[in-house]
Short mmCIF file of C-alpha atoms and ligand atoms in Angstrom, two decimals:
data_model
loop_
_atom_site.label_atom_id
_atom_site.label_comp_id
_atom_site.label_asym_id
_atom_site.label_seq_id
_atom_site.Cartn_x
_atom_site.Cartn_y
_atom_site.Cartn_z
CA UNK M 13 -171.06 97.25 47.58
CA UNK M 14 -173.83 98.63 45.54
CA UNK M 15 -173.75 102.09 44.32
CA UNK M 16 -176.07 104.52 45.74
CA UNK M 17 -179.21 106.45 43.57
CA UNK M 18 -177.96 109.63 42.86
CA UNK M 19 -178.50 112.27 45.07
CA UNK M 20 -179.75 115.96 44.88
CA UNK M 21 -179.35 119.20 46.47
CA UNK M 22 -180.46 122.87 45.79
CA UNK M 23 -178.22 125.36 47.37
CA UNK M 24 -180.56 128.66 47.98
CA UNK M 25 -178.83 131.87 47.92
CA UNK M 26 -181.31 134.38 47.90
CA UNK M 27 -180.70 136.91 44.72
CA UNK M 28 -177.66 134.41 43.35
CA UNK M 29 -173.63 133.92 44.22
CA UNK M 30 -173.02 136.92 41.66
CA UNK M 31 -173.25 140.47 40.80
CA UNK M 32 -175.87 141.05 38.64
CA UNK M 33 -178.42 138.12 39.26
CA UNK M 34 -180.86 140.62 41.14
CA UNK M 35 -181.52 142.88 38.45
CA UNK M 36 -182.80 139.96 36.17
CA UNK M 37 -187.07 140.92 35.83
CA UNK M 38 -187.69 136.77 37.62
CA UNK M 39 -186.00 137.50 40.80
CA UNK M 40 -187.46 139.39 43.94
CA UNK M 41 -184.89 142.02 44.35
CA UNK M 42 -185.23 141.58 48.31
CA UNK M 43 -184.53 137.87 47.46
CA UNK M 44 -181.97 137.31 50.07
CA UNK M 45 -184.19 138.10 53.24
CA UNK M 46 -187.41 137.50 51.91
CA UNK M 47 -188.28 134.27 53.31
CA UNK M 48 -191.69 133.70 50.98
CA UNK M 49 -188.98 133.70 48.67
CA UNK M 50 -187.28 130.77 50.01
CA UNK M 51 -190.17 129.27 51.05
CA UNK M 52 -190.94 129.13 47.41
CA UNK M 53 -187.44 127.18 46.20
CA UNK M 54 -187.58 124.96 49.18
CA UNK M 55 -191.30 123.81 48.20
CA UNK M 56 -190.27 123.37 44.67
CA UNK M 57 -187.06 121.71 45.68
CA UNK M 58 -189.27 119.30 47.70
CA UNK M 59 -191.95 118.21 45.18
CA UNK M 60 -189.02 117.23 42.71
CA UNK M 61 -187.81 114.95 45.49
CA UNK M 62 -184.48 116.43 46.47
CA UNK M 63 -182.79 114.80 49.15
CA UNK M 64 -181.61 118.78 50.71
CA UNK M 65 -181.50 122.06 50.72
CA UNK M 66 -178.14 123.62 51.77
CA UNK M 67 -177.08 126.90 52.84
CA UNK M 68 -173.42 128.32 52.39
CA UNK M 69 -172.43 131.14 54.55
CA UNK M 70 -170.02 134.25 55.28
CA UNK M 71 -169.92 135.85 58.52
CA UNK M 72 -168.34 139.29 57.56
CA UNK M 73 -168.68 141.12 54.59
CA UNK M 74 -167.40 144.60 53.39
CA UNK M 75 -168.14 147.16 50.46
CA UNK M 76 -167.58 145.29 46.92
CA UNK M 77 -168.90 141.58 48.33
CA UNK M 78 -171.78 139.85 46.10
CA UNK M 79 -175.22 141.56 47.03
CA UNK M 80 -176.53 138.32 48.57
CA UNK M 81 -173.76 138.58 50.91
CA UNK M 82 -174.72 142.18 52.16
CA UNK M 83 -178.19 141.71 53.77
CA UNK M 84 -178.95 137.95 54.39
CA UNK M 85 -180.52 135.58 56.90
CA UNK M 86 -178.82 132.98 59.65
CA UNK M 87 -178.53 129.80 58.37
CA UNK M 88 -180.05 127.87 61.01
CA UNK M 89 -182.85 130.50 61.81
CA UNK M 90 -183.77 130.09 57.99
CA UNK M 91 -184.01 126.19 58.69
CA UNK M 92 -186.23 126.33 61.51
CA UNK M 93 -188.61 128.33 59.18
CA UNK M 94 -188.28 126.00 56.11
CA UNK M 95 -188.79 122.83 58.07
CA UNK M 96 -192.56 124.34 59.04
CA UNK M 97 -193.65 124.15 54.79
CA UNK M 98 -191.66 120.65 53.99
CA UNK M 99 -191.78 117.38 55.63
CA UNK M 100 -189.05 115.29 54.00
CA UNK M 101 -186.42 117.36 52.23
CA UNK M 102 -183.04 117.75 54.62
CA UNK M 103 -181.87 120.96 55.83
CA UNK M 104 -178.07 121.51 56.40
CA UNK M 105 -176.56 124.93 57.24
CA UNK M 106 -172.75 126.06 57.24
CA UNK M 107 -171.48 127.39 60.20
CA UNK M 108 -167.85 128.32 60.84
CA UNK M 109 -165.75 126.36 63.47
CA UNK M 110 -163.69 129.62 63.44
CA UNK M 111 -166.00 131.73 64.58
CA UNK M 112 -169.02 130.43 66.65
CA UNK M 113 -169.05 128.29 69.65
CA UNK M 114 -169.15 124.67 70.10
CA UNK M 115 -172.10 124.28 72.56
CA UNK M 116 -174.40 126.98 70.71
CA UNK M 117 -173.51 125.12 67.70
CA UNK M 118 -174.68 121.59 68.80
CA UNK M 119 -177.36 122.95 70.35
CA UNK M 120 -179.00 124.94 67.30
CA UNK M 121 -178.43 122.17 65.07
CA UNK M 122 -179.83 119.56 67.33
CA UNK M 123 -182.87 121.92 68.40
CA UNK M 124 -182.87 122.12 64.06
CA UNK M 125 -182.76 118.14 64.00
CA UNK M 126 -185.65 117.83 66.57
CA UNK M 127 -188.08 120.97 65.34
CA UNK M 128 -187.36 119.05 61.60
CA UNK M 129 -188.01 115.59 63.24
CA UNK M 130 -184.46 114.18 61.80
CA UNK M 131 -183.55 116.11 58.41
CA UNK M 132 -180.91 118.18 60.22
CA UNK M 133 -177.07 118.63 59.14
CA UNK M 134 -174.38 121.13 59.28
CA UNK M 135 -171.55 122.06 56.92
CA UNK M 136 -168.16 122.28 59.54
CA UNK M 137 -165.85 125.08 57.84
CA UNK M 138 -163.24 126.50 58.86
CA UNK M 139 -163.81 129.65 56.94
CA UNK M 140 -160.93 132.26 56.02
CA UNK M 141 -159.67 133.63 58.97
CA UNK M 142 -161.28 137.72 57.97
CA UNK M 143 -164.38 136.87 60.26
CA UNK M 144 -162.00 136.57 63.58
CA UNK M 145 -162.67 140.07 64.19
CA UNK M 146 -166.08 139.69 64.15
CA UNK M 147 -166.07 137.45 66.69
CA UNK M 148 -163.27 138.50 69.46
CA UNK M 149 -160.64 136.43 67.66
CA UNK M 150 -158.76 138.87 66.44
CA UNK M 151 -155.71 137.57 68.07
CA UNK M 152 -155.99 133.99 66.55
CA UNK M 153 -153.88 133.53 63.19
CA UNK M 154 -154.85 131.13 59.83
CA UNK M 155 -152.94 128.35 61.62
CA UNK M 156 -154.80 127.95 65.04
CA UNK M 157 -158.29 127.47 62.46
CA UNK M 158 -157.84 122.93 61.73
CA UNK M 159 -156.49 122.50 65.37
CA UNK M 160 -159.44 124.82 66.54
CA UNK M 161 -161.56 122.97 64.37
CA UNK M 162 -160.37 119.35 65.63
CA UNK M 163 -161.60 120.29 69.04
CA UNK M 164 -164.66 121.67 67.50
CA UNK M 165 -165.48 118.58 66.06
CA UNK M 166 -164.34 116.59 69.29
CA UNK M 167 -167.02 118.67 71.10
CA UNK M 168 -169.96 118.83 68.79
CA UNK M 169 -170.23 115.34 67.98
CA UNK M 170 -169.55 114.23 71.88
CA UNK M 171 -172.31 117.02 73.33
CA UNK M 172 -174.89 115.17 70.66
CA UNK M 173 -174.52 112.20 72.26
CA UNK M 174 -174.94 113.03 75.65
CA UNK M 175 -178.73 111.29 75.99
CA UNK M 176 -178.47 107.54 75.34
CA UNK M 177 -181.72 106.71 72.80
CA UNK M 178 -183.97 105.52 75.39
CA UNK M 179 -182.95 108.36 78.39
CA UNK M 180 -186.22 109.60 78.63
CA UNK M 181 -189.21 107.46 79.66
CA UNK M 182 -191.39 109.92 81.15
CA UNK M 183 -194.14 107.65 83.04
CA UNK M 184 -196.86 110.01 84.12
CA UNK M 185 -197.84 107.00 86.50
CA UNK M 186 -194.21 106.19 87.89
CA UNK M 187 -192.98 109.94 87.98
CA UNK M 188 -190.08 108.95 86.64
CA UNK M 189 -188.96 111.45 83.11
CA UNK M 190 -185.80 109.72 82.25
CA UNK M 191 -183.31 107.44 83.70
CA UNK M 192 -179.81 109.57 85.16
CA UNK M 193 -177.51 106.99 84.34
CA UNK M 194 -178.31 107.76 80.29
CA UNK M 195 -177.58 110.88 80.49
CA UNK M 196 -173.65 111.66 79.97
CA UNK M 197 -171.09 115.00 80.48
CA UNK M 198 -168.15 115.10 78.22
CA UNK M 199 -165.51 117.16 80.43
CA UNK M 200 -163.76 118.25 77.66
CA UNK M 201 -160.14 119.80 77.73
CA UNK M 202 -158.69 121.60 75.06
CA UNK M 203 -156.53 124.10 73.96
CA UNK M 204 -159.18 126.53 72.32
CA UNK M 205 -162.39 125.38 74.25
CA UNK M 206 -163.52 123.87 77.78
CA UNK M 207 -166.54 122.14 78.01
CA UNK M 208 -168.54 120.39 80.46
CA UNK M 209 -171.70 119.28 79.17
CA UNK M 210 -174.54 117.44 78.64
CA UNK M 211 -176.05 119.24 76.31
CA UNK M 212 -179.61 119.43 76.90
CA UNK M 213 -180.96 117.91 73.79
CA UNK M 214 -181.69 114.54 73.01
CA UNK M 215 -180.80 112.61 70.21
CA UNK M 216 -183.18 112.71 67.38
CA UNK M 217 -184.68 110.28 65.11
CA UNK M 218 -181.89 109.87 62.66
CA UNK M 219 -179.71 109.82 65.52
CA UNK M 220 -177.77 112.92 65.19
CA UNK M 221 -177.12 115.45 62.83
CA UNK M 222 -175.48 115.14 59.29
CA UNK M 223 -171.69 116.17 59.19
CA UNK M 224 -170.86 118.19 56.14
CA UNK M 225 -167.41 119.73 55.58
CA UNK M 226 -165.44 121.78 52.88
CA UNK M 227 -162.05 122.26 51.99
CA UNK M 228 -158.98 121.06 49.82
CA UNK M 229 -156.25 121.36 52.06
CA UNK M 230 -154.05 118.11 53.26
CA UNK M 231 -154.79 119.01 56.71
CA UNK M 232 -158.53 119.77 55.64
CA UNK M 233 -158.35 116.09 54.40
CA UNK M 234 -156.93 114.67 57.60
CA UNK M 235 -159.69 115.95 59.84
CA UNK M 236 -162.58 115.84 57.33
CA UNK M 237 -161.72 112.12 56.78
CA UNK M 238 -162.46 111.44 60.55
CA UNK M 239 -165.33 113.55 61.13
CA UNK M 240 -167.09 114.08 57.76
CA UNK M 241 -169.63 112.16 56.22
CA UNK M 242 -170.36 114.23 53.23
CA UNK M 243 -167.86 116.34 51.52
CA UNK M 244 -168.47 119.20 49.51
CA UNK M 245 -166.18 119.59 46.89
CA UNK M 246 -165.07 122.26 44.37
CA UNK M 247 -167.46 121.22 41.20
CA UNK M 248 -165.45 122.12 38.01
CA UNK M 249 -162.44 119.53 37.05
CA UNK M 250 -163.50 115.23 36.84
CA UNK M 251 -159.40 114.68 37.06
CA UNK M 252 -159.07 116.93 39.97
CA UNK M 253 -162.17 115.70 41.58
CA UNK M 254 -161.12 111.45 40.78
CA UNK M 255 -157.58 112.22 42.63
CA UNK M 256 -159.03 114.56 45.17
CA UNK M 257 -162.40 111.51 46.55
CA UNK M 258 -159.54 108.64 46.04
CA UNK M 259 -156.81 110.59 48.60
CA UNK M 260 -160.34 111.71 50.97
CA UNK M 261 -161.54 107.59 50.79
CA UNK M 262 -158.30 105.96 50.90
CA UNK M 263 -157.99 108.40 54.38
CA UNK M 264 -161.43 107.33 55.95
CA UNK M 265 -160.52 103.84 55.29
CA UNK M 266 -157.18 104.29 57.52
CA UNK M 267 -159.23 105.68 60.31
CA UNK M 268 -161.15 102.26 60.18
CA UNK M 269 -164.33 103.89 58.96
CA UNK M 270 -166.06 102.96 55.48
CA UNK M 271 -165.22 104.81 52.29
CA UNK M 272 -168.47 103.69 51.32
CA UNK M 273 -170.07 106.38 53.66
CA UNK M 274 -168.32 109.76 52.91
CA UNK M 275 -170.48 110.91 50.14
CA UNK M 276 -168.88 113.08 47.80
CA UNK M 277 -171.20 116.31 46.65
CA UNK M 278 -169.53 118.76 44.07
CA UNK M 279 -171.50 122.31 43.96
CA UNK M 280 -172.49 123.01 40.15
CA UNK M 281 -174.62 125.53 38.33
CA UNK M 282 -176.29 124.29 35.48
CA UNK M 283 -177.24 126.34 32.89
CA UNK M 284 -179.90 124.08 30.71
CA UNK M 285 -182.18 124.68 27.66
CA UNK M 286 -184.49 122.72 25.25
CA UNK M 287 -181.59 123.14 23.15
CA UNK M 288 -177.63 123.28 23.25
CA UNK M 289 -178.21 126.64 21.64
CA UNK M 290 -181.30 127.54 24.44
CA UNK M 291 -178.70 127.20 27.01
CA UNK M 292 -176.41 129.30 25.48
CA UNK M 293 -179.06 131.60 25.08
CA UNK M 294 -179.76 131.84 28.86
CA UNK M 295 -175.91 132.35 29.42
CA UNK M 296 -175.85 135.43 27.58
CA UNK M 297 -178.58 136.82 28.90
CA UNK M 298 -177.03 136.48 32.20
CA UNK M 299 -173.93 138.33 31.02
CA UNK M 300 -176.30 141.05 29.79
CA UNK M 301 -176.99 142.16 33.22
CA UNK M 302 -173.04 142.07 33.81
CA UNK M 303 -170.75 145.55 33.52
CA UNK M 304 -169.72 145.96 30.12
CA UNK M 305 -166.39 143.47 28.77
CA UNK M 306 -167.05 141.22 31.87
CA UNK M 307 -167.96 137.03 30.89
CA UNK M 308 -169.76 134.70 32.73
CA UNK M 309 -167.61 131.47 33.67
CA UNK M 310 -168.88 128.48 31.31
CA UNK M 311 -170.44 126.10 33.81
CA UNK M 312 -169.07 122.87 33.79
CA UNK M 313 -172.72 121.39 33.36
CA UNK M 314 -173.94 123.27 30.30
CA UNK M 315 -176.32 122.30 27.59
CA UNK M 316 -179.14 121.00 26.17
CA UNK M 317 -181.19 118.25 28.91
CA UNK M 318 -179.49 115.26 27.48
CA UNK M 319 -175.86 116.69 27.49
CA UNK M 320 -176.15 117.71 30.97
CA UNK M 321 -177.86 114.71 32.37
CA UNK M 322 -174.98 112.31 30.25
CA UNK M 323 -172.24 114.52 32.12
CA UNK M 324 -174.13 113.76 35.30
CA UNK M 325 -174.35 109.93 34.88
CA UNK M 326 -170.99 109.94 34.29
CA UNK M 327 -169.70 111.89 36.90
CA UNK M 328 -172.21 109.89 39.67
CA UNK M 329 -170.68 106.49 38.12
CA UNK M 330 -167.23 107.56 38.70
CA UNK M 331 -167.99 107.85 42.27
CA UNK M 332 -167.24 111.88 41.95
CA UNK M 333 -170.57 112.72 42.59
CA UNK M 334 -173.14 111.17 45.06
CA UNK M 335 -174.67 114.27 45.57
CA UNK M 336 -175.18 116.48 42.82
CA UNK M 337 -175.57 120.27 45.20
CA UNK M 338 -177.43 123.11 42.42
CA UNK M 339 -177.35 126.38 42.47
CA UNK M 340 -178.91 128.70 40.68
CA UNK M 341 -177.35 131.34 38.55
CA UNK M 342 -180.15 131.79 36.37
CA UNK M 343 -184.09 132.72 38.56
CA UNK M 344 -185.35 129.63 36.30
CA UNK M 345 -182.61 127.79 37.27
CA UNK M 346 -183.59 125.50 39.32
CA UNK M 347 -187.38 124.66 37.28
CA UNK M 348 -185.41 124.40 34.22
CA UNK M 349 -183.22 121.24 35.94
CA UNK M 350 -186.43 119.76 37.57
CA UNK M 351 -188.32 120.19 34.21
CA UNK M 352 -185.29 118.98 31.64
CA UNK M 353 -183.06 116.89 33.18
CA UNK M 354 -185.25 115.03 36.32
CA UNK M 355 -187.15 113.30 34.36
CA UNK M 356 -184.30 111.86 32.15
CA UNK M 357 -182.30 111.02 35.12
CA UNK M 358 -185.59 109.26 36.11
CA UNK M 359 -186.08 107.23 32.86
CA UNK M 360 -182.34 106.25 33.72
CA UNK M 361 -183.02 104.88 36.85
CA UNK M 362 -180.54 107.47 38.72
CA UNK M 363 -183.14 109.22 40.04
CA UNK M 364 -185.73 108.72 42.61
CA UNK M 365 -189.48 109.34 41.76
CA UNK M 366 -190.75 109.19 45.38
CA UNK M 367 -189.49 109.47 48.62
CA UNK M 368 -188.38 106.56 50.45
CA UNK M 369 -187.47 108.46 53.70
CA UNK M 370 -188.18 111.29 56.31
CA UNK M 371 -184.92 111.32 57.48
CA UNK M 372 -181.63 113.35 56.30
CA UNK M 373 -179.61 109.90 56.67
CA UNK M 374 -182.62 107.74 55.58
CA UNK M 375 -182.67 109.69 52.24
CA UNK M 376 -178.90 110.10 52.10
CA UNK M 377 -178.38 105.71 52.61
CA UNK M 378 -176.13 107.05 55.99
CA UNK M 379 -176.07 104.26 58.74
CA UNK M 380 -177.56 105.09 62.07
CA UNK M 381 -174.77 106.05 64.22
CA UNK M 382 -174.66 104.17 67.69
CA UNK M 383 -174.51 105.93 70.74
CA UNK M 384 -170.93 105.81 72.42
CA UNK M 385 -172.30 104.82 75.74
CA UNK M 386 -174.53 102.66 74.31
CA UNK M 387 -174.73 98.37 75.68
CA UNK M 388 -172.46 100.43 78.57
CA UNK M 389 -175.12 99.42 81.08
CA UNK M 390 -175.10 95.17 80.10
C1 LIG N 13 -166.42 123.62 47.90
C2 LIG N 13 -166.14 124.53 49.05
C3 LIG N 13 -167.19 125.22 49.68
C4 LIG N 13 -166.97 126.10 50.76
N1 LIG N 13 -168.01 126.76 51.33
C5 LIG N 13 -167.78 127.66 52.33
C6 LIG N 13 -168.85 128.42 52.92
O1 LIG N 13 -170.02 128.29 52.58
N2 LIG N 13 -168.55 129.33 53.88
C7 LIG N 13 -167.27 129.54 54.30
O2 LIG N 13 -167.08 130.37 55.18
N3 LIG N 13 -166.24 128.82 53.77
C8 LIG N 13 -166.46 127.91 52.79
N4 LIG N 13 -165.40 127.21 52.25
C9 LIG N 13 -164.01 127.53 52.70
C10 LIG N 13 -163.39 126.49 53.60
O3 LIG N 13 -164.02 126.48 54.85
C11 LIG N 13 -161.91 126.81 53.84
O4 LIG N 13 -161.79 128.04 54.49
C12 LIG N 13 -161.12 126.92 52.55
O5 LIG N 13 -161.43 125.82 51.73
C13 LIG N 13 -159.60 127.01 52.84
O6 LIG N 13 -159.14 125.93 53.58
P1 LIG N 13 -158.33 124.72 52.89
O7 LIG N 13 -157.10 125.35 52.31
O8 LIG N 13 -158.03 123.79 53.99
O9 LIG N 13 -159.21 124.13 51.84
C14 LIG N 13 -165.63 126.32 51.19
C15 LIG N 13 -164.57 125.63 50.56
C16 LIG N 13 -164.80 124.74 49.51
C17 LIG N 13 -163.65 124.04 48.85
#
C-alpha cells in the first residue's frame, strides 16, 4: 500500500509546556486564556496547511504545576471558537475517560464535529488517576482506569452512531423530519456506566469523530489497538518508537482491522535556525529565562532547516511518524518550522502545498467509517 504524505499538527498550549516560556518579551503573558492568542496560532497553523490543531489537557492542578496548567481554557469550548476563523484545519481535544462522562463526551465532540462541519476528533486518555477527586471518583483506584476506559470507548463510539446517514429527510411538503427506524438506542450495560441512548446528534460529514489515544502501557496497547485510529506517541527515541508502532500494528491487525489506518503521531518540539549554530542560539536563550543551573532538554529535532527536515523524512519513511504533532517551546516556534523547514519538506514532495480536503479524515487519508446499522433495512 502506498505511503501516506506526511502529516502535520501544532499542539497550542497557551504560554508553553514549561516554566519560564511566559516571561520571554514574544509571548502574551495571559497566553493561556487569551483566545486572540490562539486565534492567532490556529490561523497561522492553517495557512501553512496543517492537517490539525491539538489540545493536551490536565484536569487538576496544584501549587508548583507549569503556568499554562494553572489558568487555562476547556478543550472543546476552545474548538468551538477556533472552528469560527478556519475552515479546513482539524480540531481534536483530549479529554479523560477517567474523569468525564461518556454521553457529555460524545455529545460535545459530535456538536464540535457538526459546528466544524467534519474536522472534529478527540484524544481518549486515561489520565493519572490524581483528577478522581475532582470528579467524585475518589473511591476508584489506578486499576479500574483501562476497564473504565473500555466501556468508555464501547459507549462513545456506539452513541455516535445512533442516526443512520440518511435519518433525517425533513420534507416541508410530506411533514415527515426523519425516518424512526434510523434512529438507534444502544442499552448499554457495564460495570462503570449505564447508558441508554440515542444520542441526539447526527452523524457528520466525515462520519464521526477522529479517535486519538495516548499511552505506552501493554494494556494501553490492547484497547488503543481496537479503538484508536491515531496514536500519539512519546516523540524522543526512533528504536523505542520502531518496536513500540510494530507491537501497536501487529495488534490492530489481530483485531481484523488495517495497520495501514492507525496513524502513528510522535509530539516533538523543534528548535530550528538558519543555522545549526542559530538553533543553538534560540536554545540558550530559552534556558536564560530558566532558574539559575537548570538545562533545557535537547530536542530530539534540533538544528539548522535541513538537519531537521532530513530527521523528519526519515522518521515519516520508517513508518514512525505519519503525523509529525509541534509544539512550541520557543514564541517563534512554530513560524520558524513553517518558514525553514515547510518549504523543504515541500520541494521533497512530503509535504502538501494545498489542501485537498475539508474533512479531519479527508486530510488525514482515514476511510469513512460505515454505520453499524447500516444495509440493516435491505
Ligand atoms: C504521548 C503521550 C501523551 C499524553 N497526553 C496526555 C494528556 O494530554 N492529558 C492527560 O491527562 N494524559 C496524557 N497522557 C497520559 C496517558 O493518558 C496515561 O495516563 C499514561 O500514559 C499512563 O498510562 P500507560 O501506563 O498505560 O501509558 C499522555 C501519555 C502519552 C504517552
Amino acid at each position: 500500500m502506498e505511503q501516506r504524505k506526511l502529516k502535520l499538527g501544532g499542539i497550542i498550549d497557551g504560554v508553553g509546556w514549561n516554566h519560564t516560556g511566559w516571561r520571554h518579551p514574544g509571548m502574551p503573558a495571559d497566553g493561556s486564556e487569551n483566545i486572540d492568542y490562539y486565534a492567532e496560532k490556529a490561523i497561522q497553523l492553517e495557512e501553512a496547511k496543517f492537517d490539525l490543531i491539538f489540545l493536551a489537557d490536565v484536569s487538576h492542578i496544584g501549587p508548583g504545576m507549569i503556568p499554562h496548567y494553572l489558568s487555562m481554557f476547556e478543550g472543546v469550548s476552545i474548538l468551538s471558537a477556533l472552528s469560527m476563523v478556519t475552515r479546513s484545519i482539524g480540531l481534536a481535544a483530549t479529554i479523560a475517560t477517567s474523569y468525564a462522562d461518556p454521553f457529555t463526551v460524545a455529545r460535545q465532540i459530535a456538536s464540535l464535529d457538526k459546528i466544524s462541519r467534519g474536522r472534529a476528533g478527540w484524544n481518549a486518555v486515561t489520565s493519572n488517576p490524581g483528577g478522581l477527586v475532582n470528579y467524585s471518583r475518589g473511591h476508584l483506584r489506578k486499576s479500574d482506569l483501562y476497564p473504565m476506559q473500555k466501556e468508555f470507548l464501547d459507549i462513545v463510539e456506539g452513541l455516535w452512531d445512533s442516526y443512520e446517514d440518511d435519518a433525517f429527510i425533513r420534507d416541508k411538503e410530506s411533514g415527515v423530519f426523519y425516518d424512526p427506524r434510523k434512529m438507534h438506542a444502544l442499552n448499554y450495560r457495564g460495570n462503570y456506566f449505564s447508558v441508554d441512548g440515542p444520542l441526539n446528534v447526527s452523524r457528520s460529514r466525515q462520519g464521526r469523530p477522529v479517535v486519538f489515544q495516548a499511552g505506552t502501557s501493554p494494556t494501553f496497547m490492547d484497547i488503543a489497538a481496537r479503538h484508536a485510529e491515531v496514536i500519539m506517541a512519546p516523540g524522543d527515541d526512533f528504536a523505542y518508537l520502531t518496536g513500540y508502532a510494530a507491537e501497536l500494528r501487529s495488534k490492530a491487525a489481530a483485531q481484523g482491522r488495517s495497520p495501514h489506518d492507525l496513524l502513528m503521531m510522535p509530539s516533538q518540539n523543534p528548535i530550528v535556525g538558519e543555522t545549526e549554530q542559530e538553533a543553538l542560539d534560540k536554545m540558550r536563550e530559552i534556558e536564560s529565562w530558566m532558574p539559575r543551573g537548570y538545562r533545557m532538554p535537547k530536542p530530539t529535532f534540533m538544528g539548522s532547516a535541513e538537519q531537521v527536515a532530513d530527521r523528519i523524512e526519515r522518521w515519516h519513511l520508517a513508518g514512525l511518524m505519519d503525523i509529525l504533532l509541534i509544539r512550541q517551546d520557543h514564541p517563534e516556534g512554530f513560524a520558524d518550522f513553517i518558514r525553514l523547514v515547510v518549504p523543504i519538506l515541500r520541494d521533497r514532495g512530503l509535504f502538501r502545498t494545498e489542501y485537498e480536503h475539508d474533512t479531519l479524515r479527508g486530510l488525514l487519508e482515514l476511510p469513512y467509517p460505515e454505520h453499524r446499522h447500516a444495509n440493516s433495512h435491505r
